XYZ file of C-alpha atoms in Angstrom:
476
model
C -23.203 18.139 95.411
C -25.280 16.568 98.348
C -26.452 13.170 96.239
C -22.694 12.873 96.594
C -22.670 12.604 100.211
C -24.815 9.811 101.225
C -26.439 11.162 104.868
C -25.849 7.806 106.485
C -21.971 7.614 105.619
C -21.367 11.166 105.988
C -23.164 11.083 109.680
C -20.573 8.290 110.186
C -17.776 10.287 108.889
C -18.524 13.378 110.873
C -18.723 11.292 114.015
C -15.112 9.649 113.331
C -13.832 13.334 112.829
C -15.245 14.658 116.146
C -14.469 11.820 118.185
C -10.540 12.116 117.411
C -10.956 16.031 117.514
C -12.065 15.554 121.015
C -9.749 13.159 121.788
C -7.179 15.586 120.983
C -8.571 18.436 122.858
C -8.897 16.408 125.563
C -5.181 15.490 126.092
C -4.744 19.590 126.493
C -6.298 19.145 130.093
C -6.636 15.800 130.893
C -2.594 15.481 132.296
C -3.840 19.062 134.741
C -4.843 16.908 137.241
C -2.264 14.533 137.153
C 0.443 16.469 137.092
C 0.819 16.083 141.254
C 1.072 12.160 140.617
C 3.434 12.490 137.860
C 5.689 14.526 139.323
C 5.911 12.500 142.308
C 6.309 9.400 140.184
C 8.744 10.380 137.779
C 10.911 13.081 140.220
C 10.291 15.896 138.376
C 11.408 19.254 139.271
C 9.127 22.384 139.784
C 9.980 24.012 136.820
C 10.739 20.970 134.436
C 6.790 19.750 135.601
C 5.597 22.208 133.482
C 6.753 21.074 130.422
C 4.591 17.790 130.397
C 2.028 20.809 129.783
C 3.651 23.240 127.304
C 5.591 20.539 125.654
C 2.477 19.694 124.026
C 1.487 23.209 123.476
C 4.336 24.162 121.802
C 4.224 21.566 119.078
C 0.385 22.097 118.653
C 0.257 24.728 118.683
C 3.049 26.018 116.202
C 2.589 22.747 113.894
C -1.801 23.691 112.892
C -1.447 26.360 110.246
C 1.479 24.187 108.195
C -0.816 21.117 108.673
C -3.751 22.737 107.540
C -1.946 23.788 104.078
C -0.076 20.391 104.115
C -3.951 18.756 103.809
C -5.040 21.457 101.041
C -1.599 19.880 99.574
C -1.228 16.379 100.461
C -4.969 15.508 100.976
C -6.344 16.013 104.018
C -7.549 12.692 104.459
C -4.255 11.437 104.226
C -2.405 14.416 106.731
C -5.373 13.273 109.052
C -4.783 9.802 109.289
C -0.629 10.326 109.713
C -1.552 12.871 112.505
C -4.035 10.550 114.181
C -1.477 7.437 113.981
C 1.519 9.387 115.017
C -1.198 10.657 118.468
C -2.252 7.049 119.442
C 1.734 5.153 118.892
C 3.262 8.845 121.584
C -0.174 8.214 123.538
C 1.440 4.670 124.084
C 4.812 5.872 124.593
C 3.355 8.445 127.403
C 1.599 5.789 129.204
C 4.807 3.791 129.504
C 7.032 6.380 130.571
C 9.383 5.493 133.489
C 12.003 8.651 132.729
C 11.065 12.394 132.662
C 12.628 12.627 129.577
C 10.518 10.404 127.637
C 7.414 11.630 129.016
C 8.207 15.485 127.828
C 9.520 14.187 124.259
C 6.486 12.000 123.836
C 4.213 14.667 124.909
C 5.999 16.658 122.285
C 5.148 13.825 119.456
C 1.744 13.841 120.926
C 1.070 17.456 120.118
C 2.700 17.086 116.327
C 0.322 14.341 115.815
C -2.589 16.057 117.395
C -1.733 19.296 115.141
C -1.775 17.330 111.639
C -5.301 15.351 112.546
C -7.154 18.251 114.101
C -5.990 21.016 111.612
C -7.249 19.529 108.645
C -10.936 18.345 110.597
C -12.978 21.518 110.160
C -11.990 22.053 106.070
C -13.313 18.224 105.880
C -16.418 19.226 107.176
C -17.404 22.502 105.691
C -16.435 20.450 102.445
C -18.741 17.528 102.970
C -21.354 19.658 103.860
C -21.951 22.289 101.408
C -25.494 22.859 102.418
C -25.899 26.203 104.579
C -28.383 24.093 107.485
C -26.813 20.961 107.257
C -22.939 22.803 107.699
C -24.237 24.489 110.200
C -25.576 21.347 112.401
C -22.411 19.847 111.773
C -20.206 22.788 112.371
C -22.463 22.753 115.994
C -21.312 19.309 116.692
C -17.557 19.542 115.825
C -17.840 22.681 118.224
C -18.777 21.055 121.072
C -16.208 19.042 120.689
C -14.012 21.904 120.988
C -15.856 24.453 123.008
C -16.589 20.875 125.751
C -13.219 18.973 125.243
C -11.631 21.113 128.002
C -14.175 20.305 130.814
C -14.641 17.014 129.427
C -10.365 16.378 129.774
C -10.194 17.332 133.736
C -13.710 15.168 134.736
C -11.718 12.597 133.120
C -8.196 13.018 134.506
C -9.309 13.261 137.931
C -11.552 10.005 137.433
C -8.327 8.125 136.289
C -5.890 9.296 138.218
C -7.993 8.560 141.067
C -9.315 5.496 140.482
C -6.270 3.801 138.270
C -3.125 5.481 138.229
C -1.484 9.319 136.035
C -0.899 6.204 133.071
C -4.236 5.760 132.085
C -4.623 9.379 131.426
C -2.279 8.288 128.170
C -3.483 4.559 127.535
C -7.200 5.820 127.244
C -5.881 7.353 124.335
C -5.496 3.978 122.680
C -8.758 2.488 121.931
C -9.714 5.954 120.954
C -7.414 6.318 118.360
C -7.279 2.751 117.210
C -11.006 3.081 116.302
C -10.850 6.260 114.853
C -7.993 4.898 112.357
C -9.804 2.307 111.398
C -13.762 4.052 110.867
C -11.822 6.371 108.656
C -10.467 4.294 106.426
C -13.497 3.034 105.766
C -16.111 6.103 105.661
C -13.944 8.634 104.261
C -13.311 8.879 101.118
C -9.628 9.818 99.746
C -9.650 13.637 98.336
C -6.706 14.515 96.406
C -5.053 18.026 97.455
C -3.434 20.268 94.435
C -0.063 18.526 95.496
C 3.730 19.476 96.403
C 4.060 20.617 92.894
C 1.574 23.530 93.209
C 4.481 24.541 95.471
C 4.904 24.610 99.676
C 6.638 27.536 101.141
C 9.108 25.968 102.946
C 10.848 28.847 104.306
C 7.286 30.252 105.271
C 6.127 27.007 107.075
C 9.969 27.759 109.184
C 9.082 31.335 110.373
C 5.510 30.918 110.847
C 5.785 27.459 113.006
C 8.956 28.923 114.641
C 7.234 31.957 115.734
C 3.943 30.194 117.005
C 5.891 27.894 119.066
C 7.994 30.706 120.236
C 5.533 32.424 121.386
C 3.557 30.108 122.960
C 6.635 29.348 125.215
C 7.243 32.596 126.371
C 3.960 32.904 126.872
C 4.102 29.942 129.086
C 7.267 30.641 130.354
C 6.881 34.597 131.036
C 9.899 35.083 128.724
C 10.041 38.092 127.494
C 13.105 37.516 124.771
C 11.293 34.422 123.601
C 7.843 36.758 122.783
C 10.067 39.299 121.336
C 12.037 36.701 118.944
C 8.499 35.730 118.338
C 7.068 38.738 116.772
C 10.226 39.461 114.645
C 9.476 36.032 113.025
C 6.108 37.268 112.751
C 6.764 39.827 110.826
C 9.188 38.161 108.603
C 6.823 35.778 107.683
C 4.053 38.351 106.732
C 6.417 40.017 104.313
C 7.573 36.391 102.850
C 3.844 35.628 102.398
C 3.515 39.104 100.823
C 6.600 38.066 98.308
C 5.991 34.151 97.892
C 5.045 32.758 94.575
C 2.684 30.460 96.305
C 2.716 31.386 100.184
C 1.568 29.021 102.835
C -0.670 31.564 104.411
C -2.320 33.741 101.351
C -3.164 36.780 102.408
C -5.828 37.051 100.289
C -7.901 35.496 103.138
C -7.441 38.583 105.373
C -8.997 40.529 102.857
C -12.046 38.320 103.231
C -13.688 40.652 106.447
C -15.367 37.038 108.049
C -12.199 35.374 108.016
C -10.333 38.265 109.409
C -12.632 39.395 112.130
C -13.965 36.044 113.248
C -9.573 34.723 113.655
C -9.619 38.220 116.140
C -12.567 37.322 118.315
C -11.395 33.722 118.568
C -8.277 34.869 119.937
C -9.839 36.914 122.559
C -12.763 34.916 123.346
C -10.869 31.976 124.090
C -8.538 34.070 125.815
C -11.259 34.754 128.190
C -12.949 31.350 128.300
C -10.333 29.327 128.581
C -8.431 31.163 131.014
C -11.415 30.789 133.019
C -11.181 27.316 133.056
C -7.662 27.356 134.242
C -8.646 30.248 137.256
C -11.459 28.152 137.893
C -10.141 24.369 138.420
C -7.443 26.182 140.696
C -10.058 28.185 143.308
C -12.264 25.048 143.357
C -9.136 23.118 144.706
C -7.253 25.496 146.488
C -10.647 27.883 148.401
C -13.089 24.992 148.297
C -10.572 22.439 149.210
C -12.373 19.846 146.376
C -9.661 17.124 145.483
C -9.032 15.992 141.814
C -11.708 14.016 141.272
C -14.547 16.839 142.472
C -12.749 19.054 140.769
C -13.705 17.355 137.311
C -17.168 17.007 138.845
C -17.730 20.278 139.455
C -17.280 21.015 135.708
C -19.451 18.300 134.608
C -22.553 21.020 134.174
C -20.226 22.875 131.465
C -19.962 20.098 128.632
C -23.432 19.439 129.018
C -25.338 22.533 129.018
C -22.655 23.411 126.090
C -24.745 19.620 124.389
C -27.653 21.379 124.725
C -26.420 25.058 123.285
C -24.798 23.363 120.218
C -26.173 20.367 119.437
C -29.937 20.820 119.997
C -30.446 24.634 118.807
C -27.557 26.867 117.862
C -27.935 25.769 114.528
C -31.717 26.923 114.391
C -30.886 30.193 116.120
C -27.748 30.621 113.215
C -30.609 30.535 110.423
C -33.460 32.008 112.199
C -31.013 35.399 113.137
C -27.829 35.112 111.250
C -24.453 33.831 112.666
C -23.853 37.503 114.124
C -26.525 37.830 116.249
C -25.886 34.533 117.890
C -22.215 35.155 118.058
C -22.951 38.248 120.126
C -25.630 37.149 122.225
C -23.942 33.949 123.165
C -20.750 36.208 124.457
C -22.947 38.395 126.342
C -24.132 35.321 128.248
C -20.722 34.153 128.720
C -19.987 37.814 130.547
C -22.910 38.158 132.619
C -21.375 35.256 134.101
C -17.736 36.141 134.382
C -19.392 39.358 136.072
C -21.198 36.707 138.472
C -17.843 35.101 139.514
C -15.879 38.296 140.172
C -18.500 38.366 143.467
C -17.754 35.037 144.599
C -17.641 33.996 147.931
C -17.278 30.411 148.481
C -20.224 28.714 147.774
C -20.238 26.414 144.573
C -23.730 25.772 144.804
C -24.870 29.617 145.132
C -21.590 31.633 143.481
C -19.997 29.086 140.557
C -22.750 26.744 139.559
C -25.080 29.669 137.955
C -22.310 31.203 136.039
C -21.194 27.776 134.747
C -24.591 27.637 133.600
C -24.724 30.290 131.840
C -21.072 30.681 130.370
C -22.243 26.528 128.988
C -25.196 28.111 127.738
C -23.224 30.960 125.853
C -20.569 29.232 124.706
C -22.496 26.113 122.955
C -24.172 29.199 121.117
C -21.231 31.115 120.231
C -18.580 28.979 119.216
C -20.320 27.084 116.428
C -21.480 30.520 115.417
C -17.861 32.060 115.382
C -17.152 28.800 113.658
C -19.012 29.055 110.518
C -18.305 32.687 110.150
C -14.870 32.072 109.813
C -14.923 29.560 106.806
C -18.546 31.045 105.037
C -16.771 32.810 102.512
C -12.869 30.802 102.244
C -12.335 28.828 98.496
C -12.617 25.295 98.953
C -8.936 25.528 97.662
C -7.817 26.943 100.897
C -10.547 25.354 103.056
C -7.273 22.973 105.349
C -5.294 26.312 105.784
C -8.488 28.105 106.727
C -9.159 25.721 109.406
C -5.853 24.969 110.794
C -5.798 29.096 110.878
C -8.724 29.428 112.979
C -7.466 26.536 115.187
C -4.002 28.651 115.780
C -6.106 31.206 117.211
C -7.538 29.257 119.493
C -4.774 28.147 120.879
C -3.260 31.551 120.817
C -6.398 33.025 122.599
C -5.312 29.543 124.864
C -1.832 30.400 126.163
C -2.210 34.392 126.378
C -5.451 33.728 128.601
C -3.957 31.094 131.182
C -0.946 32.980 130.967
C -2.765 36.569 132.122
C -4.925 35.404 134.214
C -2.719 33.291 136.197
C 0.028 36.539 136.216
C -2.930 38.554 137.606
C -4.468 36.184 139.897
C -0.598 35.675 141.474
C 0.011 39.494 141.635
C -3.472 40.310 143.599
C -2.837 37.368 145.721
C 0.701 38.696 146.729
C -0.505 41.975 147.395
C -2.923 40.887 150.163
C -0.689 38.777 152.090
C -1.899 40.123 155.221
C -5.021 38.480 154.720
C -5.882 34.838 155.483
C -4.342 32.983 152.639
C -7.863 31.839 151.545
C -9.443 35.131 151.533
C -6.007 36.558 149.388
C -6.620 33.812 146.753
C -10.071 33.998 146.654
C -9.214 37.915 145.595
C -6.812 37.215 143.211
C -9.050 34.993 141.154
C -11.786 37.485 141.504
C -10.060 39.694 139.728
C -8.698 37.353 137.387
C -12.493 37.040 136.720
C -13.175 40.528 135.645
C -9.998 40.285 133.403
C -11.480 37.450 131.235
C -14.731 39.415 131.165
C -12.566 42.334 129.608
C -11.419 39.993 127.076
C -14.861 38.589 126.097
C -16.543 42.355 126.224
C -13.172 43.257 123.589
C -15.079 40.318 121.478
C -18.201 41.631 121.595
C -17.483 45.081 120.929
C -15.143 43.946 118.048
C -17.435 41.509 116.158
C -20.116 43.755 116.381
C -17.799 46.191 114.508
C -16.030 43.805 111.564
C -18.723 41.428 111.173
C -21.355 43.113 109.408
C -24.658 42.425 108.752
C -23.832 41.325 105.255
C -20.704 39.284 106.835
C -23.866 37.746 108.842
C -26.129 37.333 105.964
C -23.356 35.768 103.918
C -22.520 33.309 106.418
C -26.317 32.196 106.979
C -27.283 31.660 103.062
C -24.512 31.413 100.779
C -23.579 28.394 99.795
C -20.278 27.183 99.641
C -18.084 27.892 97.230
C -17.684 25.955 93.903
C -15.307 23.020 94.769
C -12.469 21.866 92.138
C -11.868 18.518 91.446
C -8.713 18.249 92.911
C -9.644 19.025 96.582
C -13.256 17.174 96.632
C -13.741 15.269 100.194
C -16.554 12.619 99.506
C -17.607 10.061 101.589
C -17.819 6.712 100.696
């Protein structure tokens, strides 16, 4: 199958597909900083503010898994293109926003079109590269993309909002996407998906995408009816996908252990890592007093020690000692320093540099690690809802970290009152801290238990599966 990937076309290709990945990501963080400016611009209220945030959440988040399965369907060439159009045109419509209400409902639009491009990315690249070294180097790239985009998104807002004006953080979108749209075209191939007539579970794709974006609201929200609603969709949906003829989630993946165990660790690793990105932007601006534009400085060491984790050597580590072993050692270093923050004291230089360093460090290993595991052993049939599952996760593992951490760092603020305000916040986020490093040790102590050392051995050797005609992804 490689003489049917030329390298130079399929370097091209991968490239196209990470830059609008990471475009994507981006737009989860790059409004943080500007939400000050917008709100004073556009006269939003306290509480309505927060939906140019979850408003793109919500549709992201509960719109990946039917995406994925609509690209296993439709061609996931084609469901990535759509997506990516539909992102750039409600980029636009962001930047020009002069009402509230346009800003929130193209935010909305933005996270639809950002869940149909980014869903369908990682099944594009495990199928393009079926070779074990080569999938893994490009599974290391896409994950920087992901693992980085966060950092990446507030060194960015804070440079535009600064220096320009809240807009920009939309219209930088443009040139982006516009570029993107039309490299694809022209380095990737079409594939052709098993189509609408092999049958989408509509009444599946309802529950499942009305639960996920249930949830993630009252996650958001602290509403405790909407995660309750949430989890009775839930379940209906598992016992529709139980009972479908051909079920938009088949549950035959859970039966295969890497797919299974590597969705679980995803949920809580991200739950701890990117909560501590949220913890962490707010007690660099509110204990060390940095403005916006510091604070997206101040992360710059993240994305690039996370370049050096999983672009220069992860992939060498992943063949040398299996997937596993990287997986876990690469949390490890991520908790050692979590533990390091939870004794902060207001220093950047001597308290929140070093652990930046090495949570970068342990998350450019980990992530691509976690990454392959979770699509080593899925058909090439099921390859889009396989990735737009593990991206669900993610942003699962998203929304119930920020939304802990933040309850926690809140509560342990409140309770100290008496304090100087500084020294009460700088407790709260402490703690908060030693939360996320309870998520991340739950990781470590559950991968270490479902993924095997066959799951590992699998993951580092096996090629991929046998690839039918109807879903191939070549590259021109």
């Amino acid at each position: 199958m490689a003489e049917n990937h030329p390298t130079r076309s399929r370097g091209l290709a991968l490239a196209v597909l990470c830059a609008a990945s990471l475009m994507v990501v981006l737009d989860s963080s790059i409004v943080a900083v500007a939400l000050p400016a917008i709100q004073a611009d556009l006269g939003f209220t306290p509480a309505g503010l927060s939906w140019v945030f979850t408003a793109y959440l919500v549709a992201f988040g509960g719109l990946l898994l039917l995406s994925g399965r609509l690209g296993d369907l439709l061609g996931r060439r084609r469901v990535f293109l759509g997506g990516l159009g539909l992102f750039t045109v409600a980029s636009l419509i962001a930047g020009l926003a002069t009402d509230a209400g346009v800003l929130v409902a193209a935010r909305f639009a933005q996270g639809v079109g950002g869940a149909l491009a980014s869903a369908v990315v990682l099944g594009m690249i495990v199928t393009m590269y079926p070779e074990p070294r080569a999938r893994a180097k490009a599974i290391g790239v896409y994950s920087f993309t992901q693992a980085a985009g966060a950092s990446i998104g507030l060194i960015a807002g804070g440079a535009l909002t600064q220096a320009l004006s809240w807009h920009w953080t939309f219209y930088v979108n443009l040139p982006i996407g516009v570029a993107a749209l039309l490299l694809a075209v022209r380095v990737v191939s079409p594939d052709r998906g098993t189509g609408l007539r092999a049958g989408l579970d509509v009444l599946g794709a309802v529950l499942v995408t009305a639960a996920v974006m249930l949830g993630v609201y009252g996650i958001s929200s602290s509403s405790w009816s909407a995660l309750a609603g949430a989890v009775v969709l839930l379940a209906a949906f598992a016992v529709r996908q139980a009972k479908a003829r051909t079920p938009l989630l088949p549950l035959r993946l859970f039966k295969i252990r890497a797919v299974a165990g590597a969705n679980v660790v995803m949920v809580l690793m991200v739950a701890g890592m990117l909560g501590f990105q949220f913890v962490t932007a707010l007690y660099l601006q509110q204990v060390l007093g940095l403005d916006a534009l510091g604070t997206g400085v101040a992360f710059l060491p993240v994305p690039l020690v996370i370049a050096v984790a999983s672009l220069g050597f992860a992939d060498r580590l992943a063949a040398r000692f299996g997937p596993r072993a990287v997986l876990l050692g690469g949390l490890g270093l991520v908790i050692v320093g979590l533990l390091l923050l939870t004794r902060v004291s207001g220093s950047y230089f001597a308290d929140v540099l070093p652990a930046l360093l090495l949570m970068g460090l342990g998350a450019g290993a980990a992530i691509p690690a976690l990454m392959g595991l979770a699509m080593a052993d899925v058909p090439a049939v099921d390859a889009g809802v396989a990735s737009g599952l593990i991206n669900t996760t993610q942003q699962v593992g998203a929304a119930v970290g920020t939304a802990v951490l933040a309850a926690v760092a809140a509560s342990r603020t409140e309770s100290l009152s008496a304090l100087d305000h500084r020294e009460a916040l700088a407790a709260g986020f402490r703690l908060a801290y030693g939360v996320s490093a309870g998520f991340l040790i739950a990781a470590v102590a559950l991968g270490g238990l479902v993924l095997t050392r066959r799951t590992r051995r699998a993951a580092a050797v096996a090629p991929a599966a046998s690839e039918p005609e109807v879903c191939t992804a070549d590259l021109a």
